[in-house]
N, CA, C and O atoms as a Tinker XYZ file with bonds, in Angstrom:
   440  protein
     1  N    -22.697000   -0.098000  -29.354000    73     2
     2  CA   -23.317000   -1.078000  -28.500000    64     1     3
     3  C    -24.747000   -1.315000  -28.963000    63     2     4     5
     4  O    -25.347000   -0.478000  -29.637000    81     3
     5  N    -25.273000   -2.460000  -28.592000    73     3     6
     6  CA   -26.665000   -2.733000  -28.949000    64     5     7
     7  C    -27.333000   -3.510000  -27.828000    63     6     8     9
     8  O    -26.680000   -4.127000  -26.987000    81     7
     9  N    -28.645000   -3.456000  -27.846000    73     7    10
    10  CA   -29.463000   -4.167000  -26.869000    64     9    11
    11  C    -30.668000   -4.724000  -27.617000    63    10    12    13
    12  O    -31.207000   -4.076000  -28.514000    81    11
    13  N    -31.087000   -5.939000  -27.238000    73    11    14
    14  CA   -32.229000   -6.585000  -27.892000    64    13    15
    15  C    -33.369000   -6.689000  -26.899000    63    14    16    17
    16  O    -33.161000   -6.935000  -25.711000    81    15
    17  N    -34.587000   -6.496000  -27.411000    73    15    18
    18  CA   -35.740000   -6.612000  -26.539000    64    17    19
    19  C    -37.036000   -6.444000  -27.289000    63    18    20    21
    20  O    -37.058000   -6.259000  -28.506000    81    19
    21  N    -38.121000   -6.512000  -26.532000    73    19    22
    22  CA   -39.468000   -6.362000  -27.083000    64    21    23
    23  C    -39.954000   -4.952000  -26.798000    63    22    24    25
    24  O    -39.841000   -4.463000  -25.674000    81    23
    25  N    -40.495000   -4.299000  -27.821000    73    23    26
    26  CA   -40.981000   -2.924000  -27.674000    64    25    27
    27  C    -42.170000   -2.910000  -26.718000    63    26    28    29
    28  O    -43.163000   -3.607000  -26.928000    81    27
    29  N    -42.051000   -2.108000  -25.670000    73    27    30
    30  CA   -43.129000   -1.937000  -24.710000    64    29    31
    31  C    -43.934000   -0.671000  -25.016000    63    30    32    33
    32  O    -45.158000   -0.648000  -24.885000    81    31
    33  N    -43.211000    0.389000  -25.430000    73    31    34
    34  CA   -43.888000    1.671000  -25.628000    64    33    35
    35  C    -42.977000    2.616000  -26.413000    63    34    36    37
    36  O    -41.755000    2.586000  -26.262000    81    35
    37  N    -43.582000    3.445000  -27.244000    73    35    38
    38  CA   -42.884000    4.545000  -27.904000    64    37    39
    39  C    -43.590000    5.819000  -27.452000    63    38    40    41
    40  O    -44.764000    6.031000  -27.755000    81    39
    41  N    -42.867000    6.658000  -26.729000    73    39    42
    42  CA   -43.467000    7.875000  -26.180000    64    41    43
    43  C    -43.503000    8.981000  -27.228000    63    42    44    45
    44  O    -42.809000    8.922000  -28.243000    81    43
    45  N    -44.320000    9.982000  -26.961000    73    43    46
    46  CA   -44.435000   11.128000  -27.858000    64    45    47
    47  C    -43.160000   11.970000  -27.820000    63    46    48    49
    48  O    -42.403000   11.928000  -26.851000    81    47
    49  N    -42.940000   12.724000  -28.876000    73    47    50
    50  CA   -41.768000   13.606000  -28.961000    64    49    51
    51  C    -41.937000   14.778000  -28.000000    63    50    52    53
    52  O    -42.989000   15.416000  -27.955000    81    51
    53  N    -40.876000   15.049000  -27.231000    73    51    54
    54  CA   -40.844000   16.216000  -26.346000    64    53    55
    55  C    -39.950000   17.266000  -26.988000    63    54    56    57
    56  O    -38.854000   16.957000  -27.454000    81    55
    57  N    -40.423000   18.507000  -27.010000    73    55    58
    58  CA   -39.632000   19.598000  -27.561000    64    57    59
    59  C    -39.343000   20.618000  -26.483000    63    58    60    61
    60  O    -40.246000   21.092000  -25.794000    81    59
    61  N    -38.060000   20.953000  -26.347000    73    59    62
    62  CA   -37.617000   21.963000  -25.379000    64    61    63
    63  C    -36.773000   22.961000  -26.147000    63    62    64    65
    64  O    -35.575000   22.757000  -26.349000    81    63
    65  N    -37.412000   24.049000  -26.576000    73    63    66
    66  CA   -36.720000   25.002000  -27.446000    64    65    67
    67  C    -36.523000   24.355000  -28.799000    63    66    68    69
    68  O    -37.486000   23.905000  -29.420000    81    67
    69  N    -35.280000   24.304000  -29.265000    73    67    70
    70  CA   -35.018000   23.661000  -30.558000    64    69    71
    71  C    -34.489000   22.230000  -30.382000    63    70    72    73
    72  O    -33.979000   21.638000  -31.332000    81    71
    73  N    -34.611000   21.676000  -29.168000    73    71    74
    74  CA   -34.156000   20.310000  -28.881000    64    73    75
    75  C    -35.349000   19.371000  -28.839000    63    74    76    77
    76  O    -36.346000   19.652000  -28.174000    81    75
    77  N    -35.241000   18.235000  -29.563000    73    75    78
    78  CA   -36.319000   17.246000  -29.597000    64    77    79
    79  C    -35.800000   15.907000  -29.098000    63    78    80    81
    80  O    -34.683000   15.505000  -29.423000    81    79
    81  N    -36.614000   15.220000  -28.308000    73    79    82
    82  CA   -36.249000   13.888000  -27.802000    64    81    83
    83  C    -37.499000   13.018000  -27.734000    63    82    84    85
    84  O    -38.596000   13.496000  -27.447000    81    83
    85  N    -37.303000   11.724000  -28.006000    73    83    86
    86  CA   -38.393000   10.759000  -27.956000    64    85    87
    87  C    -37.846000    9.476000  -27.352000    63    86    88    89
    88  O    -36.729000    9.071000  -27.672000    81    87
    89  N    -38.615000    8.831000  -26.487000    73    87    90
    90  CA   -38.147000    7.639000  -25.796000    64    89    91
    91  C    -38.766000    6.367000  -26.386000    63    90    92    93
    92  O    -39.945000    6.322000  -26.737000    81    91
    93  N    -37.921000    5.340000  -26.477000    73    91    94
    94  CA   -38.334000    3.994000  -26.845000    64    93    95
    95  C    -38.112000    3.129000  -25.608000    63    94    96    97
    96  O    -37.002000    3.070000  -25.079000    81    95
    97  N    -39.163000    2.461000  -25.151000    73    95    98
    98  CA   -39.071000    1.614000  -23.967000    64    97    99
    99  C    -39.145000    0.164000  -24.426000    63    98   100   101
   100  O    -40.096000   -0.244000  -25.093000    81    99
   101  N    -38.108000   -0.618000  -24.053000    73    99   102
   102  CA   -38.080000   -2.030000  -24.407000    64   101   103
   103  C    -37.886000   -2.878000  -23.155000    63   102   104   105
   104  O    -37.394000   -2.399000  -22.133000    81   103
   105  N    -38.279000   -4.142000  -23.251000    73   103   106
   106  CA   -38.020000   -5.113000  -22.196000    64   105   107
   107  C    -37.054000   -6.145000  -22.764000    63   106   108   109
   108  O    -37.334000   -6.759000  -23.793000    81   107
   109  N    -35.922000   -6.336000  -22.100000    73   107   110
   110  CA   -34.919000   -7.262000  -22.587000    64   109   111
   111  C    -35.428000   -8.696000  -22.505000    63   110   112   113
   112  O    -36.391000   -8.992000  -21.798000    81   111
   113  N    -34.760000   -9.578000  -23.244000    73   111   114
   114  CA   -35.165000  -10.981000  -23.288000    64   113   115
   115  C    -34.218000  -11.840000  -22.460000    63   114   116   117
   116  O    -34.016000  -13.014000  -22.770000    81   115
   117  N    -33.642000  -11.271000  -21.421000    73   115   118
   118  CA   -32.712000  -11.984000  -20.553000    64   117   119
   119  C    -33.464000  -12.903000  -19.604000    63   118   120   121
   120  O    -34.694000  -12.895000  -19.552000    81   119
   121  N    -32.705000  -13.694000  -18.855000    73   119   122
   122  CA   -33.305000  -14.559000  -17.844000    64   121   123
   123  C    -34.085000  -13.715000  -16.844000    63   122   124   125
   124  O    -35.171000  -14.099000  -16.410000    81   123
   125  N    -33.526000  -12.566000  -16.483000    73   123   126
   126  CA   -34.196000  -11.604000  -15.610000    64   125   127
   127  C    -34.423000  -10.339000  -16.424000    63   126   128   129
   128  O    -33.562000   -9.459000  -16.434000    81   127
   129  N    -35.569000  -10.222000  -17.115000    73   127   130
   130  CA   -35.819000   -9.099000  -18.027000    64   129   131
   131  C    -35.731000   -7.740000  -17.330000    63   130   132   133
   132  O    -36.131000   -7.584000  -16.177000    81   131
   133  N    -35.201000   -6.776000  -18.056000    73   131   134
   134  CA   -35.072000   -5.400000  -17.582000    64   133   135
   135  C    -35.866000   -4.499000  -18.516000    63   134   136   137
   136  O    -35.904000   -4.730000  -19.724000    81   135
   137  N    -36.496000   -3.481000  -17.962000    73   135   138
   138  CA   -37.188000   -2.481000  -18.773000    64   137   139
   139  C    -36.229000   -1.313000  -18.938000    63   138   140   141
   140  O    -35.768000   -0.730000  -17.957000    81   139
   141  N    -35.929000   -0.974000  -20.199000    73   139   142
   142  CA   -34.917000    0.032000  -20.512000    64   141   143
   143  C    -35.531000    1.098000  -21.416000    63   142   144   145
   144  O    -36.204000    0.783000  -22.397000    81   143
   145  N    -35.290000    2.370000  -21.072000    73   143   146
   146  CA   -35.741000    3.491000  -21.902000    64   145   147
   147  C    -34.528000    4.073000  -22.619000    63   146   148   149
   148  O    -33.519000    4.390000  -21.990000    81   147
   149  N    -34.635000    4.211000  -23.936000    73   147   150
   150  CA   -33.565000    4.787000  -24.735000    64   149   151
   151  C    -34.059000    6.089000  -25.354000    63   150   152   153
   152  O    -35.200000    6.172000  -25.808000    81   151
   153  N    -33.200000    7.103000  -25.371000    73   151   154
   154  CA   -33.542000    8.409000  -25.932000    64   153   155
   155  C    -33.121000    8.479000  -27.395000    63   154   156   157
   156  O    -32.010000    8.087000  -27.752000    81   155
   157  N    -34.013000    8.979000  -28.232000    73   155   158
   158  CA   -33.691000    9.286000  -29.625000    64   157   159
   159  C    -33.827000   10.794000  -29.772000    63   158   160   161
   160  O    -34.904000   11.347000  -29.550000    81   159
   161  N    -32.737000   11.462000  -30.147000    73   159   162
   162  CA   -32.691000   12.925000  -30.138000    64   161   163
   163  C    -32.617000   13.505000  -31.545000    63   162   164   165
   164  O    -32.149000   12.862000  -32.486000    81   163
   165  N    -33.094000   14.740000  -31.656000    73   163   166
   166  CA   -33.014000   15.551000  -32.863000    64   165   167
   167  C    -33.524000   14.801000  -34.094000    63   166   168   169
   168  O    -34.693000   14.419000  -34.133000    81   167
   169  N    -32.672000   14.584000  -35.097000    73   167   170
   170  CA   -33.099000   13.954000  -36.353000    64   169   171
   171  C    -33.459000   12.486000  -36.192000    63   170   172   173
   172  O    -34.133000   11.922000  -37.054000    81   171
   173  N    -33.025000   11.859000  -35.111000    73   171   174
   174  CA   -33.295000   10.432000  -34.915000    64   173   175
   175  C    -34.687000   10.128000  -34.361000    63   174   176   177
   176  O    -35.071000    8.961000  -34.287000    81   175
   177  N    -35.455000   11.156000  -33.968000    73   175   178
   178  CA   -36.795000   10.883000  -33.425000    64   177   179
   179  C    -37.686000   10.225000  -34.476000    63   178   180   181
   180  O    -38.574000    9.448000  -34.125000    81   179
   181  N    -37.470000   10.515000  -35.738000    73   179   182
   182  CA   -38.267000    9.942000  -36.821000    64   181   183
   183  C    -38.053000    8.451000  -37.007000    63   182   184   185
   184  O    -38.903000    7.775000  -37.586000    81   183
   185  N    -36.930000    7.925000  -36.527000    73   183   186
   186  CA   -36.668000    6.486000  -36.643000    64   185   187
   187  C    -37.730000    5.662000  -35.928000    63   186   188   189
   188  O    -37.986000    4.516000  -36.298000    81   187
   189  N    -38.346000    6.242000  -34.909000    73   187   190
   190  CA   -39.333000    5.502000  -34.123000    64   189   191
   191  C    -40.712000    5.457000  -34.781000    63   190   192   193
   192  O    -41.628000    4.830000  -34.249000    81   191
   193  N    -40.871000    6.121000  -35.941000    73   191   194
   194  CA   -42.118000    6.039000  -36.700000    64   193   195
   195  C    -42.168000    4.795000  -37.575000    63   194   196   197
   196  O    -43.217000    4.473000  -38.134000    81   195
   197  N    -41.047000    4.095000  -37.699000    73   195   198
   198  CA   -40.958000    2.896000  -38.524000    64   197   199
   199  C    -41.882000    1.812000  -37.964000    63   198   200   201
   200  O    -41.991000    1.669000  -36.746000    81   199
   201  N    -42.548000    1.048000  -38.834000    73   199   202
   202  CA   -43.453000   -0.016000  -38.367000    64   201   203
   203  C    -42.789000   -1.064000  -37.479000    63   202   204   205
   204  O    -43.482000   -1.732000  -36.712000    81   203
   205  N    -41.469000   -1.230000  -37.556000    73   203   206
   206  CA   -40.819000   -2.223000  -36.692000    64   205   207
   207  C    -40.814000   -1.798000  -35.231000    63   206   208   209
   208  O    -40.529000   -2.608000  -34.349000    81   207
   209  N    -41.129000   -0.525000  -34.968000    73   207   210
   210  CA   -41.143000   -0.022000  -33.587000    64   209   211
   211  C    -42.520000   -0.120000  -32.944000    63   210   212   213
   212  O    -42.792000    0.573000  -31.964000    81   211
   213  N    -43.385000   -0.962000  -33.475000    73   211   214
   214  CA   -44.717000   -1.165000  -32.895000    64   213   215
   215  C    -44.614000   -1.994000  -31.620000    63   214   216   217
   216  O    -43.736000   -2.848000  -31.495000    81   215
   217  N    -45.507000   -1.739000  -30.686000    73   215   218
   218  CA   -45.542000   -2.476000  -29.419000    64   217   219
   219  C    -45.622000   -3.977000  -29.677000    63   218   220   221
   220  O    -46.445000   -4.440000  -30.466000    81   219
   221  N    -44.758000   -4.727000  -29.002000    73   219   222
   222  CA   -44.743000   -6.182000  -29.117000    64   221   223
   223  C    -43.698000   -6.727000  -30.072000    63   222   224   225
   224  O    -43.390000   -7.917000  -30.025000    81   223
   225  N    -43.146000   -5.888000  -30.939000    73   223   226
   226  CA   -42.133000   -6.350000  -31.886000    64   225   227
   227  C    -40.783000   -6.529000  -31.197000    63   226   228   229
   228  O    -40.449000   -5.794000  -30.267000    81   227
   229  N    -40.013000   -7.507000  -31.658000    73   227   230
   230  CA   -38.650000   -7.705000  -31.178000    64   229   231
   231  C    -37.706000   -6.847000  -32.009000    63   230   232   233
   232  O    -37.737000   -6.891000  -33.239000    81   231
   233  N    -36.868000   -6.068000  -31.333000    73   231   234
   234  CA   -35.961000   -5.155000  -32.021000    64   233   235
   235  C    -34.559000   -5.240000  -31.425000    63   234   236   237
   236  O    -34.360000   -5.697000  -30.300000    81   235
   237  N    -33.602000   -4.785000  -32.218000    73   235   238
   238  CA   -32.247000   -4.566000  -31.738000    64   237   239
   239  C    -31.987000   -3.070000  -31.885000    63   238   240   241
   240  O    -32.150000   -2.502000  -32.965000    81   239
   241  N    -31.586000   -2.447000  -30.795000    73   239   242
   242  CA   -31.368000   -1.005000  -30.780000    64   241   243
   243  C    -29.879000   -0.736000  -30.585000    63   242   244   245
   244  O    -29.257000   -1.243000  -29.652000    81   243
   245  N    -29.326000    0.065000  -31.477000    73   243   246
   246  CA   -27.934000    0.476000  -31.360000    64   245   247
   247  C    -27.907000    1.832000  -30.672000    63   246   248   249
   248  O    -28.700000    2.716000  -30.997000    81   247
   249  N    -26.990000    1.995000  -29.718000    73   247   250
   250  CA   -27.001000    3.202000  -28.897000    64   249   251
   251  C    -25.598000    3.581000  -28.438000    63   250   252   253
   252  O    -24.663000    2.783000  -28.513000    81   251
   253  N    -25.474000    4.812000  -27.963000    73   251   254
   254  CA   -24.261000    5.318000  -27.326000    64   253   255
   255  C    -24.609000    5.676000  -25.891000    63   254   256   257
   256  O    -25.728000    6.104000  -25.610000    81   255
   257  N    -23.661000    5.505000  -24.984000    73   255   258
   258  CA   -23.840000    5.899000  -23.588000    64   257   259
   259  C    -23.375000    7.343000  -23.457000    63   258   260   261
   260  O    -22.259000    7.680000  -23.854000    81   259
   261  N    -24.218000    8.183000  -22.906000    73   259   262
   262  CA   -23.882000    9.598000  -22.692000    64   261   263
   263  C    -23.950000    9.887000  -21.203000    63   262   264   265
   264  O    -24.852000    9.412000  -20.512000    81   263
   265  N    -23.003000   10.661000  -20.713000    73   263   266
   266  CA   -22.986000   11.030000  -19.304000    64   265   267
   267  C    -22.602000   12.489000  -19.140000    63   266   268   269
   268  O    -21.902000   13.059000  -19.978000    81   267
   269  N    -23.069000   13.088000  -18.049000    73   267   270
   270  CA   -22.724000   14.486000  -17.784000    64   269   271
   271  C    -22.855000   14.771000  -16.293000    63   270   272   273
   272  O    -23.568000   14.086000  -15.559000    81   271
   273  N    -22.146000   15.795000  -15.884000    73   271   274
   274  CA   -22.212000   16.251000  -14.496000    64   273   275
   275  C    -22.951000   17.584000  -14.475000    63   274   276   277
   276  O    -22.870000   18.369000  -15.420000    81   275
   277  N    -23.670000   17.825000  -13.383000    73   275   278
   278  CA   -24.416000   19.077000  -13.229000    64   277   279
   279  C    -24.308000   19.510000  -11.778000    63   278   280   281
   280  O    -24.494000   18.707000  -10.863000    81   279
   281  N    -24.006000   20.781000  -11.577000    73   279   282
   282  CA   -23.890000   21.306000  -10.225000    64   281   283
   283  C    -25.147000   22.083000   -9.880000    63   282   284   285
   284  O    -25.530000   23.004000  -10.601000    81   283
   285  N    -25.807000   21.708000   -8.753000    73   283   286
   286  CA   -27.040000   22.391000   -8.366000    64   285   287
   287  C    -26.731000   23.682000   -7.598000    63   286   288   289
   288  O    -25.566000   24.041000   -7.425000    81   287
   289  N    -27.767000   24.368000   -7.146000    73   287   290
   290  CA   -27.608000   25.672000   -6.468000    64   289   291
   291  C    -26.798000   25.565000   -5.178000    63   290   292   293
   292  O    -26.114000   26.511000   -4.788000    81   291
   293  N    -26.878000   24.413000   -4.524000    73   291   294
   294  CA   -26.144000   24.217000   -3.262000    64   293   295
   295  C    -24.688000   23.830000   -3.493000    63   294   296   297
   296  O    -23.931000   23.678000   -2.534000    81   295
   297  N    -24.295000   23.671000   -4.733000    73   295   298
   298  CA   -22.923000   23.306000   -5.060000    64   297   299
   299  C    -22.673000   21.813000   -5.111000    63   298   300   301
   300  O    -21.531000   21.381000   -5.271000    81   299
   301  N    -23.731000   21.014000   -4.976000    73   299   302
   302  CA   -23.577000   19.568000   -5.042000    64   301   303
   303  C    -23.565000   19.127000   -6.503000    63   302   304   305
   304  O    -24.410000   19.552000   -7.291000    81   303
   305  N    -22.620000   18.287000   -6.858000    73   303   306
   306  CA   -22.509000   17.805000   -8.234000    64   305   307
   307  C    -23.326000   16.527000   -8.382000    63   306   308   309
   308  O    -23.162000   15.578000   -7.614000    81   307
   309  N    -24.202000   16.514000   -9.371000    73   307   310
   310  CA   -25.027000   15.353000   -9.687000    64   309   311
   311  C    -24.587000   14.801000  -11.035000    63   310   312   313
   312  O    -24.154000   15.552000  -11.909000    81   311
   313  N    -24.697000   13.497000  -11.198000    73   311   314
   314  CA   -24.274000   12.844000  -12.437000    64   313   315
   315  C    -25.471000   12.179000  -13.106000    63   314   316   317
   316  O    -26.304000   11.554000  -12.450000    81   315
   317  N    -25.537000   12.328000  -14.430000    73   315   318
   318  CA   -26.632000   11.766000  -15.215000    64   317   319
   319  C    -26.061000   10.893000  -16.323000    63   318   320   321
   320  O    -25.035000   11.222000  -16.920000    81   319
   321  N    -26.723000    9.790000  -16.590000    73   319   322
   322  CA   -26.339000    8.880000  -17.671000    64   321   323
   323  C    -27.566000    8.611000  -18.522000    63   322   324   325
   324  O    -28.661000    8.416000  -17.995000    81   323
   325  N    -27.385000    8.600000  -19.838000    73   323   326
   326  CA   -28.496000    8.274000  -20.728000    64   325   327
   327  C    -28.004000    7.365000  -21.847000    63   326   328   329
   328  O    -26.823000    7.355000  -22.194000    81   327
   329  N    -28.933000    6.609000  -22.394000    73   327   330
   330  CA   -28.651000    5.744000  -23.535000    64   329   331
   331  C    -29.284000    6.407000  -24.753000    63   330   332   333
   332  O    -30.505000    6.537000  -24.834000    81   331
   333  N    -28.444000    6.825000  -25.699000    73   331   334
   334  CA   -28.929000    7.591000  -26.843000    64   333   335
   335  C    -28.934000    6.710000  -28.087000    63   334   336   337
   336  O    -27.881000    6.378000  -28.632000    81   335
   337  N    -30.140000    6.335000  -28.530000    73   335   338
   338  CA   -30.300000    5.447000  -29.681000    64   337   339
   339  C    -30.034000    6.159000  -30.990000    63   338   340   341
   340  O    -30.303000    7.352000  -31.135000    81   339
   341  N    -29.494000    5.399000  -31.954000    73   339   342
   342  CA   -29.239000    5.963000  -33.282000    64   341   343
   343  C    -29.636000    5.021000  -34.417000    63   342   344   345
   344  O    -29.569000    5.404000  -35.585000    81   343
   345  N    -30.054000    3.779000  -34.086000    73   343   346
   346  CA   -30.507000    2.843000  -35.120000    64   345   347
   347  C    -31.386000    1.788000  -34.479000    63   346   348   349
   348  O    -31.112000    1.337000  -33.367000    81   347
   349  N    -32.461000    1.386000  -35.188000    73   347   350
   350  CA   -33.344000    0.313000  -34.727000    64   349   351
   351  C    -33.559000   -0.630000  -35.899000    63   350   352   353
   352  O    -33.809000   -0.200000  -37.025000    81   351
   353  N    -33.459000   -1.921000  -35.615000    73   351   354
   354  CA   -33.771000   -2.902000  -36.658000    64   353   355
   355  C    -34.535000   -4.059000  -36.054000    63   354   356   357
   356  O    -34.468000   -4.313000  -34.851000    81   355
   357  N    -35.266000   -4.756000  -36.912000    73   355   358
   358  CA   -36.036000   -5.912000  -36.472000    64   357   359
   359  C    -35.073000   -7.004000  -36.025000    63   358   360   361
   360  O    -34.019000   -7.202000  -36.630000    81   359
   361  N    -35.441000   -7.708000  -34.965000    73   359   362
   362  CA   -34.598000   -8.780000  -34.451000    64   361   363
   363  C    -35.370000  -10.085000  -34.497000    63   362   364   365
   364  O    -36.472000  -10.195000  -33.958000    81   363
   365  N    -34.777000  -11.064000  -35.145000    73   363   366
   366  CA   -35.360000  -12.408000  -35.171000    64   365   367
   367  C    -34.329000  -13.337000  -34.576000    63   366   368   369
   368  O    -33.160000  -13.307000  -34.960000    81   367
   369  N    -34.761000  -14.173000  -33.630000    73   367   370
   370  CA   -33.837000  -15.119000  -33.011000    64   369   371
   371  C    -33.358000  -16.110000  -34.050000    63   370   372   373
   372  O    -34.139000  -16.654000  -34.831000    81   371
   373  N    -32.051000  -16.332000  -34.039000    73   371   374
   374  CA   -31.476000  -17.300000  -34.958000    64   373   375
   375  C    -31.730000  -18.703000  -34.416000    63   374   376   377
   376  O    -31.514000  -18.978000  -33.235000    81   375
   377  N    -32.189000  -19.575000  -35.296000    73   375   378
   378  CA   -32.466000  -20.953000  -34.904000    64   377   379
   379  C    -31.383000  -21.824000  -35.532000    63   378   380   381
   380  O    -31.218000  -21.831000  -36.752000    81   379
   381  N    -30.655000  -22.548000  -34.709000    73   379   382
   382  CA   -29.602000  -23.417000  -35.221000    64   381   383
   383  C    -30.193000  -24.742000  -35.656000    63   382   384   385
   384  O    -31.330000  -25.069000  -35.315000    81   383
   385  N    -29.418000  -25.503000  -36.410000    73   383   386
   386  CA   -29.907000  -26.807000  -36.856000    64   385   387
   387  C    -30.095000  -27.753000  -35.677000    63   386   388   389
   388  O    -30.933000  -28.653000  -35.740000    81   387
   389  N    -29.333000  -27.568000  -34.606000    73   387   390
   390  CA   -29.509000  -28.405000  -33.421000    64   389   391
   391  C    -30.864000  -28.148000  -32.777000    63   390   392   393
   392  O    -31.473000  -29.063000  -32.222000    81   391
   393  N    -31.344000  -26.892000  -32.849000    73   391   394
   394  CA   -32.646000  -26.558000  -32.283000    64   393   395
   395  C    -33.784000  -27.098000  -33.144000    63   394   396   397
   396  O    -34.865000  -27.389000  -32.630000    81   395
   397  N    -33.552000  -27.234000  -34.442000    73   395   398
   398  CA   -34.603000  -27.651000  -35.352000    64   397   399
   399  C    -34.857000  -29.156000  -35.318000    63   398   400   401
   400  O    -36.006000  -29.594000  -35.373000    81   399
   401  N    -33.796000  -29.943000  -35.230000    73   399   402
   402  CA   -33.947000  -31.394000  -35.280000    64   401   403
   403  C    -33.384000  -32.021000  -34.011000    63   402   404   405
   404  O    -32.320000  -31.620000  -33.538000    81   403
   405  N    -34.085000  -32.989000  -33.465000    73   403   406
   406  CA   -33.550000  -33.660000  -32.274000    64   405   407
   407  C    -32.309000  -34.482000  -32.634000    63   406   408   409
   408  O    -32.107000  -34.861000  -33.787000    81   407
   409  N    -31.505000  -34.739000  -31.639000    73   407   410
   410  CA   -30.296000  -35.533000  -31.824000    64   409   411
   411  C    -30.694000  -36.976000  -32.131000    63   410   412   413
   412  O    -31.440000  -37.589000  -31.367000    81   411
   413  N    -30.206000  -37.515000  -33.233000    73   411   414
   414  CA   -30.609000  -38.849000  -33.670000    64   413   415
   415  C    -29.389000  -39.752000  -33.859000    63   414   416   417
   416  O    -29.168000  -40.269000  -34.955000    81   415
   417  N    -28.619000  -39.941000  -32.834000    73   415   418
   418  CA   -27.460000  -40.819000  -32.935000    64   417   419
   419  C    -27.858000  -42.284000  -33.102000    63   418   420   421
   420  O    -27.117000  -43.070000  -33.692000    81   419
   421  N    -29.022000  -42.642000  -32.585000    73   419   422
   422  CA   -29.458000  -44.037000  -32.669000    64   421   423
   423  C    -30.131000  -44.374000  -34.000000    63   422   424   425
   424  O    -30.445000  -45.536000  -34.255000    81   423
   425  N    -30.353000  -43.374000  -34.844000    73   423   426
   426  CA   -31.018000  -43.591000  -36.133000    64   425   427
   427  C    -29.954000  -43.726000  -37.225000    63   426   428   429
   428  O    -29.745000  -42.805000  -38.014000    81   427
   429  N    -29.292000  -44.869000  -37.262000    73   427   430
   430  CA   -28.221000  -45.114000  -38.219000    64   429   431
   431  C    -28.780000  -45.638000  -39.538000    63   430   432   433
   432  O    -29.807000  -46.316000  -39.549000    81   431
   433  N    -28.110000  -45.328000  -40.653000    73   431   434
   434  CA   -28.631000  -45.733000  -41.963000    64   433   435
   435  C    -28.416000  -47.194000  -42.312000    63   434   436   437
   436  O    -28.822000  -47.602000  -43.400000    81   435
   437  N    -27.811000  -47.999000  -41.472000    73   435   438
   438  CA   -27.582000  -49.416000  -41.789000    64   437   439
   439  C    -28.121000  -50.324000  -40.725000    63   438   440
   440  O    -28.010000  -51.545000  -40.840000    81   439
C-alpha cells in the first residue's frame, strides 16, 4: 500500500533496547487532508535521512499495516494498529495534456 502527502516532520530515532523506530509525519493531499504518522523500524530508520524527506517535500510512502493485541493487568484486551513504512520516494503530480492546454474546439485549421 502507499500514501501520498507533504512531509510535515521527521522525528528523531527512538531506541528501546535493541529496537529502533523513527516516525515520518505527512499531511495527505486529499480534499480533507489528514495528518498521518508512519513508523520506520530497525534498518529502515536510515531511509528518512534522504533529502527527499525534508519538510515541505511531496512524497509517496509505501507501508504495511501492522496490528496486535495486548492484555493489561486487569485482563482487558487492547488493540493497536500501526503503519510501518519501508520505502519513500519523491512524488510529483502528473499533469495531463488536458490540464496543460485549454480545450480549443472552436480553433479549427480552416
